[in-house]
Tab-separated table of C-alpha atoms and ligand atoms in Angstrom:
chain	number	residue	atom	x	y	z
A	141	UNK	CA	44.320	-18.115	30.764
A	142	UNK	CA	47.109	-19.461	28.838
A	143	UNK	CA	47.048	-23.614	28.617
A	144	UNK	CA	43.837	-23.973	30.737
A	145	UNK	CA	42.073	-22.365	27.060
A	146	UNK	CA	40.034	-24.598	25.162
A	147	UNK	CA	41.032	-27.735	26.965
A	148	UNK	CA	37.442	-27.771	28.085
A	149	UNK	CA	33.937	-28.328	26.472
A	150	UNK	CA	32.147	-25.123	25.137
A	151	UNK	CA	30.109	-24.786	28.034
A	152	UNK	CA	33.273	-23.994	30.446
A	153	UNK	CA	34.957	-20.871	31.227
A	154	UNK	CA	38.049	-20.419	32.838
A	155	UNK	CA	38.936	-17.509	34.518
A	156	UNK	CA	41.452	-16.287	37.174
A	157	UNK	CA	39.799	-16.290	40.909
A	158	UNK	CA	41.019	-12.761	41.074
A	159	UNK	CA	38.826	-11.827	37.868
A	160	UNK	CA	35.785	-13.855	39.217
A	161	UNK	CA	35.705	-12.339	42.750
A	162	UNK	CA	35.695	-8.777	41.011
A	163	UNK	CA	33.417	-9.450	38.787
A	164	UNK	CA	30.923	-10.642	41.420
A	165	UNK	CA	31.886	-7.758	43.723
A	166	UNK	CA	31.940	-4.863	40.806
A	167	UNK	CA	28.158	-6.522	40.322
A	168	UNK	CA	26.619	-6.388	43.528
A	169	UNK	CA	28.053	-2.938	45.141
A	170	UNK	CA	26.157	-2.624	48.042
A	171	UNK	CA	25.531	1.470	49.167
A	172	UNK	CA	24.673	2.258	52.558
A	173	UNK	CA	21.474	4.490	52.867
A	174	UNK	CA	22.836	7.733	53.677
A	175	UNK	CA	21.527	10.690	53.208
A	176	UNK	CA	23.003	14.500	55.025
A	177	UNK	CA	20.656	17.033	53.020
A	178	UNK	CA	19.385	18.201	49.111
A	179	UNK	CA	21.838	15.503	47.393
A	180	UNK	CA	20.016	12.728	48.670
A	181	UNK	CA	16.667	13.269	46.863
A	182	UNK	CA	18.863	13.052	44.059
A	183	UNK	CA	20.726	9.784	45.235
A	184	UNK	CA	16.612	8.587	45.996
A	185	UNK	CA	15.724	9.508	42.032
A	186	UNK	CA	18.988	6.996	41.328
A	187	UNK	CA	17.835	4.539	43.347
A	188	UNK	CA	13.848	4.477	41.610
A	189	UNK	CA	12.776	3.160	38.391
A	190	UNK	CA	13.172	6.238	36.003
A	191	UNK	CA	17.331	5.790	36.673
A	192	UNK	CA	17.553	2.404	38.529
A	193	UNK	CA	20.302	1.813	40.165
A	194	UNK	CA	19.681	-1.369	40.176
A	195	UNK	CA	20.802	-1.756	36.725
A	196	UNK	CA	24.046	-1.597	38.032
A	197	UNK	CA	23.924	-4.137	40.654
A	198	UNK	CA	23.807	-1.013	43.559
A	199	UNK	CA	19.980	-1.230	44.342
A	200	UNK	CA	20.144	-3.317	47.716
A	201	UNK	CA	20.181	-0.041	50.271
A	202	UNK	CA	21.426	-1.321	53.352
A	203	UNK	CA	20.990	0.297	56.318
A	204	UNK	CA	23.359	-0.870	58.349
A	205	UNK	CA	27.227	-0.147	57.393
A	206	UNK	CA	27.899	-3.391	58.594
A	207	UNK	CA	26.493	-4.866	55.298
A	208	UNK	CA	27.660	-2.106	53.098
A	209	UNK	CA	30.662	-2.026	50.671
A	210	UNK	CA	29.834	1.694	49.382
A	211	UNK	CA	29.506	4.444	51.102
A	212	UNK	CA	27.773	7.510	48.750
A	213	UNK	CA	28.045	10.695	51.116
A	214	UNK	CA	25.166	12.739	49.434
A	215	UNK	CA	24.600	16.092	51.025
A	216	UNK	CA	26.576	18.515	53.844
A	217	UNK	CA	28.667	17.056	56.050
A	218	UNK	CA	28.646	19.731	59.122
A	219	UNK	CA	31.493	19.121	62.222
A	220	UNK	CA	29.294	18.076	64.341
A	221	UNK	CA	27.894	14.914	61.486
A	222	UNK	CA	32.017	14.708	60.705
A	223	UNK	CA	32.711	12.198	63.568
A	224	UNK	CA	29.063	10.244	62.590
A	225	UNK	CA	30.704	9.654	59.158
A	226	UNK	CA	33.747	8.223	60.107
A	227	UNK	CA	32.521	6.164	62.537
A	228	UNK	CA	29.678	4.689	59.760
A	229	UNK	CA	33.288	4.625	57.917
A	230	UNK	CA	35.216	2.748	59.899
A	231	UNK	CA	32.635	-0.073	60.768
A	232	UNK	CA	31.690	-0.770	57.156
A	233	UNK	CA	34.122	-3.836	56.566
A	234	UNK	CA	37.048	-4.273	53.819
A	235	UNK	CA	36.927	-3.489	50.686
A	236	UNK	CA	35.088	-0.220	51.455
A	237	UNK	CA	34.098	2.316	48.698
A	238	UNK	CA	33.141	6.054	49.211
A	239	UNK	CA	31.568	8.465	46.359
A	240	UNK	CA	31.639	12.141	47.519
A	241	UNK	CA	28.345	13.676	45.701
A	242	UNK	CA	27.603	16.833	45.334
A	243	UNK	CA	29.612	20.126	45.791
A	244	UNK	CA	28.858	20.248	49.515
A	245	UNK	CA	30.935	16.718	49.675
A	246	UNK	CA	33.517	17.438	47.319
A	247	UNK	CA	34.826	20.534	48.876
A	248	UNK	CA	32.631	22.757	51.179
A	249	UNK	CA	30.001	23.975	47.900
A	250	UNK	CA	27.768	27.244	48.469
A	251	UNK	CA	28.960	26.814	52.094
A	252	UNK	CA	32.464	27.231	51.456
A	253	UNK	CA	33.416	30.679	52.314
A	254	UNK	CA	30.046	31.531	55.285
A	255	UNK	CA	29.242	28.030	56.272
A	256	UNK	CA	30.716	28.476	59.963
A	257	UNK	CA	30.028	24.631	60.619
A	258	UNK	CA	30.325	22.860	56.960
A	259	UNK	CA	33.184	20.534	56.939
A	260	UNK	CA	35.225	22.148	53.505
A	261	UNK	CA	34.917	18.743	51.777
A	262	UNK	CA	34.517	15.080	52.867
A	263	UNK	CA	37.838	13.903	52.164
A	264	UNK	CA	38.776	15.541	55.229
A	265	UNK	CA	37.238	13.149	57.464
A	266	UNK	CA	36.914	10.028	55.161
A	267	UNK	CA	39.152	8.933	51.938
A	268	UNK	CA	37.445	9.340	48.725
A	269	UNK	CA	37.800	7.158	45.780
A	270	UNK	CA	35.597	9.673	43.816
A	271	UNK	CA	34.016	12.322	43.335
A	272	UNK	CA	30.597	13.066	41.918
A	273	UNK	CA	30.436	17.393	41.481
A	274	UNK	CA	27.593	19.679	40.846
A	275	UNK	CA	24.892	21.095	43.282
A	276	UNK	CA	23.460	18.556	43.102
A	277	UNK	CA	24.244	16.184	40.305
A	278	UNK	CA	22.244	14.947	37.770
A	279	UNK	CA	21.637	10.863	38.455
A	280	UNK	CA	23.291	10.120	35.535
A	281	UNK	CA	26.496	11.495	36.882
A	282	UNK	CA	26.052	9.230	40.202
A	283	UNK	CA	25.726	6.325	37.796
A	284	UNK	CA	28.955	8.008	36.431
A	285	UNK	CA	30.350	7.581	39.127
A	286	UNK	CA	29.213	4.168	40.094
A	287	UNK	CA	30.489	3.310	37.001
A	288	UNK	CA	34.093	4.404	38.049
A	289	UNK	CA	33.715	2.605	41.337
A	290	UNK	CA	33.433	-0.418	39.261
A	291	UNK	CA	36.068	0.389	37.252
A	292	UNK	CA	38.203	0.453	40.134
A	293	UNK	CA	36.953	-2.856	41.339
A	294	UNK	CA	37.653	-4.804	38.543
A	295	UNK	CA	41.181	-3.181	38.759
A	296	UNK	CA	41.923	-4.417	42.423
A	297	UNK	CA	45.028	-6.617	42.705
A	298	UNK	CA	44.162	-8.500	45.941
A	299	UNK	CA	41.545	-10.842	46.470
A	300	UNK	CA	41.098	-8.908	49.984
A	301	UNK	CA	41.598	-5.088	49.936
A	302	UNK	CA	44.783	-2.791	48.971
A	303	UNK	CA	42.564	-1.257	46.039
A	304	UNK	CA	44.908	0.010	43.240
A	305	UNK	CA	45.581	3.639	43.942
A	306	UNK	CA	48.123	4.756	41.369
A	307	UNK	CA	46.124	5.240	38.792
A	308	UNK	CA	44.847	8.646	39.109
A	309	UNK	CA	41.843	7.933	36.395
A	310	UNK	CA	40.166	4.943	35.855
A	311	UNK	CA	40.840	3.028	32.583
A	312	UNK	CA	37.184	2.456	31.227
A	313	UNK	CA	36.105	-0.257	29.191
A	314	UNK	CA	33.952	1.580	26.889
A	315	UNK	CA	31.215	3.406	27.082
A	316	UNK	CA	32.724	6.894	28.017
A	317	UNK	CA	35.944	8.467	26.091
A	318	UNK	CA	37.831	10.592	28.125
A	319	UNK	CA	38.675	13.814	27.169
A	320	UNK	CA	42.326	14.478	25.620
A	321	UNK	CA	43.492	16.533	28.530
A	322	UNK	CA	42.776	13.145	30.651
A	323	UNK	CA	43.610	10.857	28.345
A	324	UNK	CA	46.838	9.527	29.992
A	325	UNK	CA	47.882	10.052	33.788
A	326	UNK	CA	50.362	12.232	33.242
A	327	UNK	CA	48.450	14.819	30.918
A	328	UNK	CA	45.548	14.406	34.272
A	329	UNK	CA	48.169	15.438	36.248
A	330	UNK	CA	48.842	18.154	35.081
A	331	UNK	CA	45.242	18.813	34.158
A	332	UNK	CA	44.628	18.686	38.042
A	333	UNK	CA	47.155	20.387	39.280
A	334	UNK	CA	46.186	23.440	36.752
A	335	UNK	CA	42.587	23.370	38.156
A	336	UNK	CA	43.670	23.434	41.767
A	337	UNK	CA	45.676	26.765	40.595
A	338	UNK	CA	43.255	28.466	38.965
A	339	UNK	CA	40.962	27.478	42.330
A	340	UNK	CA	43.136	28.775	44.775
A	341	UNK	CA	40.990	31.576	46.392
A	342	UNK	CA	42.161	35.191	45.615
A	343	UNK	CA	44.448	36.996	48.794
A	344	UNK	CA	42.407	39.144	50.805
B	163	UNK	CA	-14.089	39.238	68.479
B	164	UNK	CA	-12.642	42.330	67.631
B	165	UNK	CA	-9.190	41.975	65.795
B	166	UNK	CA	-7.044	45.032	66.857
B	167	UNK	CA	-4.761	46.784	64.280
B	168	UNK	CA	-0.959	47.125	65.612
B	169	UNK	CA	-1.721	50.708	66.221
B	170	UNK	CA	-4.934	49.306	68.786
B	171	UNK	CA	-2.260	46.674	70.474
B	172	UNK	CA	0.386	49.118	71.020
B	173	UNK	CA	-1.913	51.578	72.300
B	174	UNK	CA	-3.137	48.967	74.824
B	175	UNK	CA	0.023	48.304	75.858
B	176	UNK	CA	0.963	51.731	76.572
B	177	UNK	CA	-1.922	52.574	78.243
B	178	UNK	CA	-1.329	50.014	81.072
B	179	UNK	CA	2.739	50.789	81.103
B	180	UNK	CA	2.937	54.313	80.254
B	181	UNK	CA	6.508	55.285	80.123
B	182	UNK	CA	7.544	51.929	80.112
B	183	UNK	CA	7.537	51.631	76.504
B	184	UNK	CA	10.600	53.263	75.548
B	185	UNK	CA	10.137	53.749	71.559
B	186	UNK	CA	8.077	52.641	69.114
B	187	UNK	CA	7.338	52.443	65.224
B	188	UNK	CA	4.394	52.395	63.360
B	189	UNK	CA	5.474	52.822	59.887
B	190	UNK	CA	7.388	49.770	59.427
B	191	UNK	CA	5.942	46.758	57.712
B	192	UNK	CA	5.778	45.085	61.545
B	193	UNK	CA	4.708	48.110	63.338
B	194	UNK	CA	6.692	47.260	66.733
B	195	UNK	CA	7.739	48.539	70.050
B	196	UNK	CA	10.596	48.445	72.318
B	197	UNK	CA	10.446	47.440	76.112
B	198	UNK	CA	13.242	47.051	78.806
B	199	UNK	CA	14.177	43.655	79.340
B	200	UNK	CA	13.767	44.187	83.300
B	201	UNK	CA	9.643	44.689	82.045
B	202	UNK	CA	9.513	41.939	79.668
B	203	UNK	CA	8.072	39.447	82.087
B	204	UNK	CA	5.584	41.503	83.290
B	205	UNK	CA	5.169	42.767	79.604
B	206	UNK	CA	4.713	39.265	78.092
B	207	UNK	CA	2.258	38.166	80.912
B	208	UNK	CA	-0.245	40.710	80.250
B	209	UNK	CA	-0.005	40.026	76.401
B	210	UNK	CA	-0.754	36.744	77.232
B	211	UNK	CA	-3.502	36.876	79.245
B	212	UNK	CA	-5.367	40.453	78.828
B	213	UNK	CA	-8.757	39.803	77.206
B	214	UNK	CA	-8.324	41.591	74.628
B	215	UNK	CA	-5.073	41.050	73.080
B	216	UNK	CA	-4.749	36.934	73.764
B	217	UNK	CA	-1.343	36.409	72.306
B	218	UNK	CA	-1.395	32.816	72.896
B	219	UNK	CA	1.246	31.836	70.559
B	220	UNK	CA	4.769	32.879	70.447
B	221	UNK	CA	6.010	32.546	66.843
B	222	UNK	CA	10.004	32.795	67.341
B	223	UNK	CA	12.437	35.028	69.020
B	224	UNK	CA	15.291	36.051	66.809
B	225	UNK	CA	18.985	37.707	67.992
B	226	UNK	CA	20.178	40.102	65.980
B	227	UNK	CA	23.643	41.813	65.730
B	228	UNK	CA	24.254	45.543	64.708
B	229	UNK	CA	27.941	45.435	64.301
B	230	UNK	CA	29.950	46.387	61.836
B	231	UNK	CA	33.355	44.765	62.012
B	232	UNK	CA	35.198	47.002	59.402
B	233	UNK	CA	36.387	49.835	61.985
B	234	UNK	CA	36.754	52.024	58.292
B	235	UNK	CA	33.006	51.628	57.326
B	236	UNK	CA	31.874	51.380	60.945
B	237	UNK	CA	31.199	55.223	61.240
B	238	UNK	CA	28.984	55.169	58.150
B	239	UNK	CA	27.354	51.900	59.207
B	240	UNK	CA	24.050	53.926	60.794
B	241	UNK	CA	23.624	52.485	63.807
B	242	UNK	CA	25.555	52.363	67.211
B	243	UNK	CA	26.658	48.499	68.179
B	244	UNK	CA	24.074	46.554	70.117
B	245	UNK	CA	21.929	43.430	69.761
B	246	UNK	CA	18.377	43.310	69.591
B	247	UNK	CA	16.082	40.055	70.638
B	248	UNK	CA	12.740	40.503	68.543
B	249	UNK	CA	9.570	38.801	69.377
B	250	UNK	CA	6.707	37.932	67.360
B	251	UNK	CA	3.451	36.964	68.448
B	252	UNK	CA	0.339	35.987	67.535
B	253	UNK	CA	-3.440	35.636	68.385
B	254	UNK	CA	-5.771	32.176	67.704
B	255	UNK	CA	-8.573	34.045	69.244
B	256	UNK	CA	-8.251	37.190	67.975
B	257	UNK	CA	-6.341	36.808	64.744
B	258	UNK	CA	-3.833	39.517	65.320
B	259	UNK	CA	-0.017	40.313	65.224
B	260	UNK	CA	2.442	41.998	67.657
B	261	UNK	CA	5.748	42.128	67.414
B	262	UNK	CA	8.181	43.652	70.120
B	263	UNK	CA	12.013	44.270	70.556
B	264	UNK	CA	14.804	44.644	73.679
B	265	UNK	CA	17.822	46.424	72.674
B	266	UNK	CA	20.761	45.276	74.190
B	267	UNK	CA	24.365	46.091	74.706
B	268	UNK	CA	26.440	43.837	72.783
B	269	UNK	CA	28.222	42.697	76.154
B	270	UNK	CA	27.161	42.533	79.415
B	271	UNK	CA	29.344	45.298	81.328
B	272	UNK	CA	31.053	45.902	77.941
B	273	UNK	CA	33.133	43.347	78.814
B	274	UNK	CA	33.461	40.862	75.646
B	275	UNK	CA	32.571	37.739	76.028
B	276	UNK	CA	30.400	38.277	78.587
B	277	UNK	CA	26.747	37.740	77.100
B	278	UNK	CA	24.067	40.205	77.637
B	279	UNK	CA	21.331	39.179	80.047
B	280	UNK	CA	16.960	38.623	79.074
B	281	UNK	CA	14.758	37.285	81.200
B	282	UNK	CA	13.378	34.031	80.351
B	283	UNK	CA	9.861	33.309	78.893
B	284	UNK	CA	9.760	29.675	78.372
B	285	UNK	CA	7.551	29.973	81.407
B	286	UNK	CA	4.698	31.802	79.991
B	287	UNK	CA	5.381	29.938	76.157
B	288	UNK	CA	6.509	26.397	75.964
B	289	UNK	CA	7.972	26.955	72.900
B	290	UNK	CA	10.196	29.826	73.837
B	291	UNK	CA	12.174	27.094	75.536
B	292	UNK	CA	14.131	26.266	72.205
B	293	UNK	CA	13.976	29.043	70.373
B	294	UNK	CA	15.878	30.869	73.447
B	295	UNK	CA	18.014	28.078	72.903
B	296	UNK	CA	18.944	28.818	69.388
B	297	UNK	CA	19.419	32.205	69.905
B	298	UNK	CA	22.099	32.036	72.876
B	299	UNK	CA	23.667	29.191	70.231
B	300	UNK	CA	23.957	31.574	67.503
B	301	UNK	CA	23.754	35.390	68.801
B	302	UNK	CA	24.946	34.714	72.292
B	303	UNK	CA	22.088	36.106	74.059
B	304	UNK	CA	22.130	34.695	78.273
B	305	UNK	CA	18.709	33.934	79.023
B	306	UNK	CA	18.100	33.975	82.664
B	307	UNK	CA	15.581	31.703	84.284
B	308	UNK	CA	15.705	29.236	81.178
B	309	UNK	CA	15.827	25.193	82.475
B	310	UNK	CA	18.247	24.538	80.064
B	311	UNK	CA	20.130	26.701	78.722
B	312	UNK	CA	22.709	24.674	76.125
B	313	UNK	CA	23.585	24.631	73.003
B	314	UNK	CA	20.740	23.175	70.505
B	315	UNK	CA	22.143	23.405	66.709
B	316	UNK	CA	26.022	23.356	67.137
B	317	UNK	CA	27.732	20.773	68.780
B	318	UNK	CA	28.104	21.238	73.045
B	319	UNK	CA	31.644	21.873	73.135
B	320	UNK	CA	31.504	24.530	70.170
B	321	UNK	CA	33.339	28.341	70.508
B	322	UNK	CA	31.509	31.224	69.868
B	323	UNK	CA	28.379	32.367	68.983
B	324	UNK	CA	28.702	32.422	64.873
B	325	UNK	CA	25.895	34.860	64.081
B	326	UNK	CA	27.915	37.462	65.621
B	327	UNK	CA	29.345	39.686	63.381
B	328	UNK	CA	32.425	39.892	64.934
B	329	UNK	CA	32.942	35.395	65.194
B	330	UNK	CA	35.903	34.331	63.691
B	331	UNK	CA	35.625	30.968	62.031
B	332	UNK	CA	37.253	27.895	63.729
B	333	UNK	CA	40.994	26.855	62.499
B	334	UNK	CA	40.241	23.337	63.410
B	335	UNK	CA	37.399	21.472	65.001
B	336	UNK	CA	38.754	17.972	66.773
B	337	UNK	CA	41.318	17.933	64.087
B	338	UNK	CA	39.323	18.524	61.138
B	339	UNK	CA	40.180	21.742	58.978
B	340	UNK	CA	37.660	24.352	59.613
B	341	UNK	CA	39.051	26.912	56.762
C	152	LIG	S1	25.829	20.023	46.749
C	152	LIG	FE1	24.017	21.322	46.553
C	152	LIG	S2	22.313	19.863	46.419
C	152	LIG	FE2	24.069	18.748	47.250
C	152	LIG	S3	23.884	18.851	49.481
C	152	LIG	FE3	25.181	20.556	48.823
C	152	LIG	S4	23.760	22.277	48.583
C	152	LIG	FE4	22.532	20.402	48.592
């Protein structure tokens, strides 16, 4: 804050306009309520009083995407829901937040290799800022990934959109240390591009 | 009321057909038996309505596929390729079971893609009108007489009836990847 600091009384705090509006937005993340099949029971457990959501400033379901800054895609997405999606996308207004859950979401799931209509992963029809895996998750790993959402927020540069997408991982506050594989971008790089080898489906 | 054993039903059935009931099976968990689809009308209508069998209630059609699409394990598959539509019913009054199939060719005319032919019975059973519907979505079954035949799962402009073993997965779908 440099020579604004301590010029004050006690009861003032200075901080940047950029820093406030995150703050305020990172607190109040509104999801839209959206739910495709199994994953949102799951997303429903978050959002009651055992896991609160609410803790986190997510609990106001809207259900319009007019009023919604996150988007949480819990459950299949089939071709024929694809175009739904991106249309709910595309009229949710800037800055807009999606969190793939489940396996169906982040890549297809148990329907990958017989699921004639399962679209192989959401990030085909709608860009992703992360990715919540496991069929389905537990809710603490939606809060997980709430909490990266937020992490993401409170790194956004502009006080209207562009959110920062060169950092592959999320620097976190606290809370959560990150593996040493993931510790730095590079290493998760390389981490990443490992995984996807060892994934690629076997010839024939 | 009398509730008749599947033996009893099929029985009745023959007895007012005759040679119209090309096979049968008793041993099988659903004892069953196999008409002509040209009869199934007929068939269906006194199941329906003779006093006493009552089938009132159709519980669901289903298409299925005997195909084998690996031409190296097709000769050891068992079975010659065709499609069977399988019907189940059931009585309120009574509080018995039938359950009936038509075998099919695979294609009309052997001619792929051109969908084997069943008479409609969303006449005599309300709900046969979606469940015929399902099944030409997914097996590819053509069922004539039907007010609306379309697509009821998969979206109208889909390819292909998937549930066929021989339906190769879409590349792309309105320029999302399909594989
Ligand atoms: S990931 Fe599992 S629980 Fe979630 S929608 Fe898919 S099948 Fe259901």
């Amino acid at each position: 804050m440099g020579w604004l600091e301590g010029r004050f009384e006690e009861s003032v705090i200075t901080t940047s306009l950029e820093q406030a509006m995150n703050w305020a937005r990172e607190s109040s993340m509104w999801p839209m309520t959206f739910g495709l099949a199994c994953c949102a029971i799951e997303m429903m457990a978050v959002g009651c009083s055992r896991f609160d959501i609410d803790r986190f400033g997510a609990g106001a379901f809207r259900a319009t995407p007019r009023q919604a800054d996150l988007m949480i895609v819990a459950g299949t997405v089939n071709f024929k829901m694809a175009s739904r999606v991106r249309r709910l996308y595309n009229q949710m207004p800037d800055p807009k937040f999606v969190i793939a859950m489940g396996a169906c979401t982040c890549g297809g799931g148990p329907y990958y290799k017989y699921g004639y209509n399962v679209v192989k992963g959401v990030d085909l029809v709608v860009p992703v800022d992360v990715y919540v895996p496991g069929c389905p998750p537990r809710p603490e790993a939606l809060l997980e990934g709430l909490m990266r959402i937020q992490d993401k927020v409170r790194g956004m540069k502009d006080l209207t959109k562009e959110q920062p997408i060169d950092v592959p991982i999320p620097s976190r506050s606290g809370y959560v240390l990150l593996p040493p594989e993931l510790s730095d971008p590079v290493k998760a790089d390389a981490f990443a591009k490992k995984n996807k080898e060892l994934a690629t489906p076997a010839k024939g | 009321m009398p509730k008749l054993k599947a033996e009893e039903i099929i029985a009745a059935v023959e007895e007012k057909f005759g040679g119209r009931v090309k096979s049968k099976k008793l041993d099988a968990i659903d004892p069953f038996f196999v008409i002509e689809p040209g009869d199934l009308i007929e068939v269906c209508t006194f199941l329906r309505d003779d006093s006493r069998l009552r089938f009132e209630m159709l519980n669901s059609i289903s298409g299925v596929d005997y195909f084998e699409p690996d031409p190296k394990k097709a000769p050891k598959a068992g079975f010659e390729p065709h499609t069977e539509v399988v019907y189940h019913l059931s009585s309120i009054t009574h509080h018995h079971r039938a359950v009936f199939k038509l075998i099919l060719p695979r294609w009309k005319d052997n001619k792929p893609g051109e969908l084997p032919d069943v008479p409609s019975v969303s006449s005599l059973w309300k709900t046969a009108n979606w469940h015929e519907r399902e099944v030409f979505d997914l097996s590819g079954i053509n069922f004539v007489g039907h007010p609306d035949l379309t697509r009821i799962l998969l979206s109208d402009d889909w390819v292909g009836h998937p549930l066929r073993k021989d339906y190769e997965f879409p590349l792309e779908y309105h320029g999302i990847r399909g594989r």
